[in-house]
Amino acid sequence: MLEFGMGSVYIAHLRGTKIELMNVIESNGMNLLWTIPQYVLITMGEILISVTGLEFAYSQASTDMKSVLQIPTTCEIKAMWLLTVCLGNMIDMAISGSHIIHDPSLEFFLYAALMLAVMLVFILLATRYTYKNIVADETNKEVDESKSGINIHSQSTNDTPCR
């Protein structure tokens, strides 16, 4: 009889009236509570990236597009996430599944190099990005301050508070 352990995986085969239990993955001695700090860090990172990304997209969008940014629901965000995971899995299958690199450590270095390349592309895009300061003028038409030369740092002569 097999002893069930934490983290182990078993397969039960039913052959006629007899049940065969096979151990696929041996149990481990590490406590599952060690995953809690990892999930806390990942959750904090997801929250910080989500808030920062939405704020950036909302601040750089035109007035007409700001309402479009509020449309995605949880299901649509999950669908976008699943498409991203699908693309990542296809890259993983192309590298790991084809056995181009036989040494696992070299394969991890390849993944690290791919991450570094993507990071460099994002750094290049971020340094070349020009921020848009979009405000509405008196006629409620948008004015891109970066192109029109409007100075937003000038002092207002009206001392009444905004309502």
PDB file of C-alpha atoms in Angstrom:
ATOM      1  CA  MET A   1       0.000   0.000   0.000  1.00  0.00           C
ATOM      2  CA  LEU A   2       1.265   3.464  -0.914  1.00  0.00           C
ATOM      3  CA  GLU A   3       1.548   6.227   1.639  1.00  0.00           C
ATOM      4  CA  PHE A   4       0.041   9.492   0.461  1.00  0.00           C
ATOM      5  CA  GLY A   5       2.347  12.467   0.877  1.00  0.00           C
ATOM      6  CA  MET A   6       2.172  16.210   0.287  1.00  0.00           C
ATOM      7  CA  GLY A   7       2.893  17.244  -3.284  1.00  0.00           C
ATOM      8  CA  SER A   8       2.767  13.734  -4.683  1.00  0.00           C
ATOM      9  CA  VAL A   9       0.674  12.720  -7.687  1.00  0.00           C
ATOM     10  CA  TYR A  10      -1.024   9.370  -8.103  1.00  0.00           C
ATOM     11  CA  ILE A  11      -2.861   7.640 -10.936  1.00  0.00           C
ATOM     12  CA  ALA A  12      -5.516   5.045 -10.235  1.00  0.00           C
ATOM     13  CA  HIS A  13      -6.005   2.385 -12.941  1.00  0.00           C
ATOM     14  CA  LEU A  14      -9.197   0.373 -12.844  1.00  0.00           C
ATOM     15  CA  ARG A  15      -8.637  -3.048 -14.426  1.00  0.00           C
ATOM     16  CA  GLY A  16     -11.708  -5.195 -14.097  1.00  0.00           C
ATOM     17  CA  THR A  17     -12.368  -5.420 -10.378  1.00  0.00           C
ATOM     18  CA  LYS A  18      -8.816  -4.555  -9.356  1.00  0.00           C
ATOM     19  CA  ILE A  19      -7.547  -0.992  -8.748  1.00  0.00           C
ATOM     20  CA  GLU A  20      -3.854  -0.256  -9.323  1.00  0.00           C
ATOM     21  CA  LEU A  21      -2.476   2.872  -7.692  1.00  0.00           C
ATOM     22  CA  MET A  22       0.714   4.259  -9.253  1.00  0.00           C
ATOM     23  CA  ASN A  23       2.866   7.011  -7.842  1.00  0.00           C
ATOM     24  CA  VAL A  24       3.801   9.472 -10.606  1.00  0.00           C
ATOM     25  CA  ILE A  25       5.534  12.160  -8.554  1.00  0.00           C
ATOM     26  CA  GLU A  26       7.134  11.418  -5.189  1.00  0.00           C
ATOM     27  CA  SER A  27       6.113  13.447  -2.162  1.00  0.00           C
ATOM     28  CA  ASN A  28       8.347  16.268  -1.044  1.00  0.00           C
ATOM     29  CA  GLY A  29       9.328  17.516   2.361  1.00  0.00           C
ATOM     30  CA  MET A  30       8.727  21.207   1.739  1.00  0.00           C
ATOM     31  CA  ASN A  31       5.749  22.776   3.428  1.00  0.00           C
ATOM     32  CA  LEU A  32       3.157  24.346   1.116  1.00  0.00           C
ATOM     33  CA  LEU A  33       3.027  27.439   3.355  1.00  0.00           C
ATOM     34  CA  TRP A  34       6.272  28.572   1.675  1.00  0.00           C
ATOM     35  CA  THR A  35       4.152  29.492  -1.355  1.00  0.00           C
ATOM     36  CA  ILE A  36       2.285  32.220   0.567  1.00  0.00           C
ATOM     37  CA  PRO A  37       5.112  34.837   0.396  1.00  0.00           C
ATOM     38  CA  GLN A  38       5.477  34.137  -3.324  1.00  0.00           C
ATOM     39  CA  TYR A  39       1.780  34.698  -3.962  1.00  0.00           C
ATOM     40  CA  VAL A  40       1.840  37.880  -1.828  1.00  0.00           C
ATOM     41  CA  LEU A  41       4.755  39.302  -3.846  1.00  0.00           C
ATOM     42  CA  ILE A  42       3.176  38.373  -7.187  1.00  0.00           C
ATOM     43  CA  THR A  43      -0.156  39.916  -6.119  1.00  0.00           C
ATOM     44  CA  MET A  44       1.534  43.134  -4.980  1.00  0.00           C
ATOM     45  CA  GLY A  45       3.396  43.356  -8.286  1.00  0.00           C
ATOM     46  CA  GLU A  46       0.216  42.741 -10.317  1.00  0.00           C
ATOM     47  CA  ILE A  47      -1.627  45.467  -8.394  1.00  0.00           C
ATOM     48  CA  LEU A  48       1.179  47.990  -8.792  1.00  0.00           C
ATOM     49  CA  ILE A  49       1.576  47.287 -12.508  1.00  0.00           C
ATOM     50  CA  SER A  50      -2.175  47.346 -13.154  1.00  0.00           C
ATOM     51  CA  VAL A  51      -2.710  50.679 -11.400  1.00  0.00           C
ATOM     52  CA  THR A  52       0.348  52.261 -13.018  1.00  0.00           C
ATOM     53  CA  GLY A  53      -0.531  50.994 -16.495  1.00  0.00           C
ATOM     54  CA  LEU A  54      -4.157  52.119 -16.290  1.00  0.00           C
ATOM     55  CA  GLU A  55      -3.137  55.557 -14.972  1.00  0.00           C
ATOM     56  CA  PHE A  56      -0.606  55.989 -17.760  1.00  0.00           C
ATOM     57  CA  ALA A  57      -3.072  54.869 -20.443  1.00  0.00           C
ATOM     58  CA  TYR A  58      -5.811  57.112 -19.045  1.00  0.00           C
ATOM     59  CA  SER A  59      -3.549  60.178 -18.768  1.00  0.00           C
ATOM     60  CA  GLN A  60      -2.219  59.796 -22.318  1.00  0.00           C
ATOM     61  CA  ALA A  61      -5.544  59.032 -24.009  1.00  0.00           C
ATOM     62  CA  SER A  62      -7.698  61.649 -25.710  1.00  0.00           C
ATOM     63  CA  THR A  63     -11.035  62.565 -24.132  1.00  0.00           C
ATOM     64  CA  ASP A  64     -12.963  60.349 -26.535  1.00  0.00           C
ATOM     65  CA  MET A  65     -10.755  57.345 -25.810  1.00  0.00           C
ATOM     66  CA  LYS A  66     -10.819  57.692 -22.005  1.00  0.00           C
ATOM     67  CA  SER A  67     -14.260  56.142 -21.852  1.00  0.00           C
ATOM     68  CA  VAL A  68     -13.067  53.264 -24.053  1.00  0.00           C
ATOM     69  CA  LEU A  69     -10.330  52.497 -21.502  1.00  0.00           C
ATOM     70  CA  GLN A  70     -13.005  51.890 -18.858  1.00  0.00           C
ATOM     71  CA  ILE A  71     -14.875  49.302 -20.953  1.00  0.00           C
ATOM     72  CA  PRO A  72     -12.867  46.091 -20.367  1.00  0.00           C
ATOM     73  CA  THR A  73     -14.602  43.861 -17.868  1.00  0.00           C
ATOM     74  CA  THR A  74     -13.034  41.115 -15.858  1.00  0.00           C
ATOM     75  CA  CYS A  75     -13.868  38.537 -18.538  1.00  0.00           C
ATOM     76  CA  GLU A  76     -12.216  40.589 -21.276  1.00  0.00           C
ATOM     77  CA  ILE A  77      -9.124  41.199 -19.160  1.00  0.00           C
ATOM     78  CA  LYS A  78      -8.974  37.453 -18.449  1.00  0.00           C
ATOM     79  CA  ALA A  79      -9.277  36.728 -22.184  1.00  0.00           C
ATOM     80  CA  MET A  80      -6.373  39.096 -22.926  1.00  0.00           C
ATOM     81  CA  TRP A  81      -4.366  37.400 -20.165  1.00  0.00           C
ATOM     82  CA  LEU A  82      -5.103  33.967 -21.630  1.00  0.00           C
ATOM     83  CA  LEU A  83      -3.984  35.123 -25.096  1.00  0.00           C
ATOM     84  CA  THR A  84      -0.732  36.395 -23.575  1.00  0.00           C
ATOM     85  CA  VAL A  85      -0.192  33.077 -21.783  1.00  0.00           C
ATOM     86  CA  CYS A  86      -0.962  31.232 -25.028  1.00  0.00           C
ATOM     87  CA  LEU A  87       1.706  33.215 -26.878  1.00  0.00           C
ATOM     88  CA  GLY A  88       4.211  32.564 -24.082  1.00  0.00           C
ATOM     89  CA  ASN A  89       3.419  28.860 -24.144  1.00  0.00           C
ATOM     90  CA  MET A  90       3.950  28.738 -27.908  1.00  0.00           C
ATOM     91  CA  ILE A  91       7.384  30.342 -27.474  1.00  0.00           C
ATOM     92  CA  ASP A  92       8.138  27.851 -24.701  1.00  0.00           C
ATOM     93  CA  MET A  93       7.057  24.912 -26.870  1.00  0.00           C
ATOM     94  CA  ALA A  94       9.186  26.177 -29.740  1.00  0.00           C
ATOM     95  CA  ILE A  95      12.277  26.299 -27.524  1.00  0.00           C
ATOM     96  CA  SER A  96      11.798  23.502 -24.995  1.00  0.00           C
ATOM     97  CA  GLY A  97       9.676  21.148 -27.078  1.00  0.00           C
ATOM     98  CA  SER A  98      12.031  21.111 -30.031  1.00  0.00           C
ATOM     99  CA  HIS A  99      15.026  20.149 -27.834  1.00  0.00           C
ATOM    100  CA  ILE A 100      17.295  22.597 -29.650  1.00  0.00           C
ATOM    101  CA  ILE A 101      19.230  23.068 -26.428  1.00  0.00           C
ATOM    102  CA  HIS A 102      19.861  19.839 -24.523  1.00  0.00           C
ATOM    103  CA  ASP A 103      21.407  21.336 -21.383  1.00  0.00           C
ATOM    104  CA  PRO A 104      18.679  22.755 -19.046  1.00  0.00           C
ATOM    105  CA  SER A 105      20.991  25.419 -17.619  1.00  0.00           C
ATOM    106  CA  LEU A 106      21.729  26.762 -21.105  1.00  0.00           C
ATOM    107  CA  GLU A 107      18.007  26.757 -21.817  1.00  0.00           C
ATOM    108  CA  PHE A 108      17.392  28.938 -18.752  1.00  0.00           C
ATOM    109  CA  PHE A 109      20.153  31.300 -19.924  1.00  0.00           C
ATOM    110  CA  LEU A 110      18.386  31.505 -23.295  1.00  0.00           C
ATOM    111  CA  TYR A 111      15.135  32.471 -21.542  1.00  0.00           C
ATOM    112  CA  ALA A 112      17.040  35.065 -19.493  1.00  0.00           C
ATOM    113  CA  ALA A 113      18.564  36.466 -22.697  1.00  0.00           C
ATOM    114  CA  LEU A 114      15.100  36.682 -24.280  1.00  0.00           C
ATOM    115  CA  MET A 115      13.823  38.547 -21.214  1.00  0.00           C
ATOM    116  CA  LEU A 116      16.802  40.916 -21.410  1.00  0.00           C
ATOM    117  CA  ALA A 117      16.095  41.570 -25.104  1.00  0.00           C
ATOM    118  CA  VAL A 118      12.438  42.359 -24.391  1.00  0.00           C
ATOM    119  CA  MET A 119      13.491  44.607 -21.501  1.00  0.00           C
ATOM    120  CA  LEU A 120      15.871  46.517 -23.779  1.00  0.00           C
ATOM    121  CA  VAL A 121      13.103  46.991 -26.361  1.00  0.00           C
ATOM    122  CA  PHE A 122      10.790  48.384 -23.677  1.00  0.00           C
ATOM    123  CA  ILE A 123      13.548  50.694 -22.391  1.00  0.00           C
ATOM    124  CA  LEU A 124      14.124  51.961 -25.928  1.00  0.00           C
ATOM    125  CA  LEU A 125      10.405  52.576 -26.434  1.00  0.00           C
ATOM    126  CA  ALA A 126      10.085  54.300 -23.050  1.00  0.00           C
ATOM    127  CA  THR A 127      13.005  56.660 -23.635  1.00  0.00           C
ATOM    128  CA  ARG A 128      11.725  57.684 -27.075  1.00  0.00           C
ATOM    129  CA  TYR A 129       8.121  58.225 -25.930  1.00  0.00           C
ATOM    130  CA  THR A 130       6.904  61.830 -25.856  1.00  0.00           C
ATOM    131  CA  TYR A 131       4.301  62.547 -23.205  1.00  0.00           C
ATOM    132  CA  LYS A 132       1.112  64.286 -24.217  1.00  0.00           C
ATOM    133  CA  ASN A 133      -0.333  66.992 -21.992  1.00  0.00           C
ATOM    134  CA  ILE A 134      -3.925  67.053 -23.141  1.00  0.00           C
ATOM    135  CA  VAL A 135      -6.218  69.757 -21.775  1.00  0.00           C
ATOM    136  CA  ALA A 136      -9.553  71.132 -22.935  1.00  0.00           C
ATOM    137  CA  ASP A 137      -9.708  74.758 -24.047  1.00  0.00           C
ATOM    138  CA  GLU A 138     -12.707  77.113 -23.723  1.00  0.00           C
ATOM    139  CA  THR A 139     -14.564  75.475 -26.630  1.00  0.00           C
ATOM    140  CA  ASN A 140     -14.147  71.999 -25.060  1.00  0.00           C
ATOM    141  CA  LYS A 141     -11.833  70.967 -27.878  1.00  0.00           C
ATOM    142  CA  GLU A 142      -8.707  69.119 -26.924  1.00  0.00           C
ATOM    143  CA  VAL A 143      -5.360  70.824 -27.222  1.00  0.00           C
ATOM    144  CA  ASP A 144      -2.156  68.858 -27.153  1.00  0.00           C
ATOM    145  CA  GLU A 145       0.159  71.127 -25.147  1.00  0.00           C
ATOM    146  CA  SER A 146       3.293  69.372 -26.345  1.00  0.00           C
ATOM    147  CA  LYS A 147       2.541  70.553 -29.891  1.00  0.00           C
ATOM    148  CA  SER A 148       0.886  73.940 -29.297  1.00  0.00           C
ATOM    149  CA  GLY A 149       3.371  75.346 -26.834  1.00  0.00           C
ATOM    150  CA  ILE A 150       0.823  76.215 -24.123  1.00  0.00           C
ATOM    151  CA  ASN A 151       2.470  76.779 -20.758  1.00  0.00           C
ATOM    152  CA  ILE A 152       0.549  74.891 -18.091  1.00  0.00           C
ATOM    153  CA  HIS A 153       2.812  76.114 -15.308  1.00  0.00           C
ATOM    154  CA  SER A 154       1.714  79.744 -15.486  1.00  0.00           C
ATOM    155  CA  GLN A 155      -0.001  81.230 -12.439  1.00  0.00           C
ATOM    156  CA  SER A 156      -3.746  81.757 -12.574  1.00  0.00           C
ATOM    157  CA  THR A 157      -5.035  85.287 -11.908  1.00  0.00           C
ATOM    158  CA  ASN A 158      -8.387  83.992 -10.708  1.00  0.00           C
ATOM    159  CA  ASP A 159      -8.287  83.405  -6.925  1.00  0.00           C
ATOM    160  CA  THR A 160     -11.675  81.685  -6.695  1.00  0.00           C
ATOM    161  CA  PRO A 161     -11.517  78.020  -5.857  1.00  0.00           C
ATOM    162  CA  CYS A 162     -12.539  75.449  -8.425  1.00  0.00           C
ATOM    163  CA  ARG A 163     -15.982  73.944  -7.928  1.00  0.00           C
TER     164      ARG A 163
END
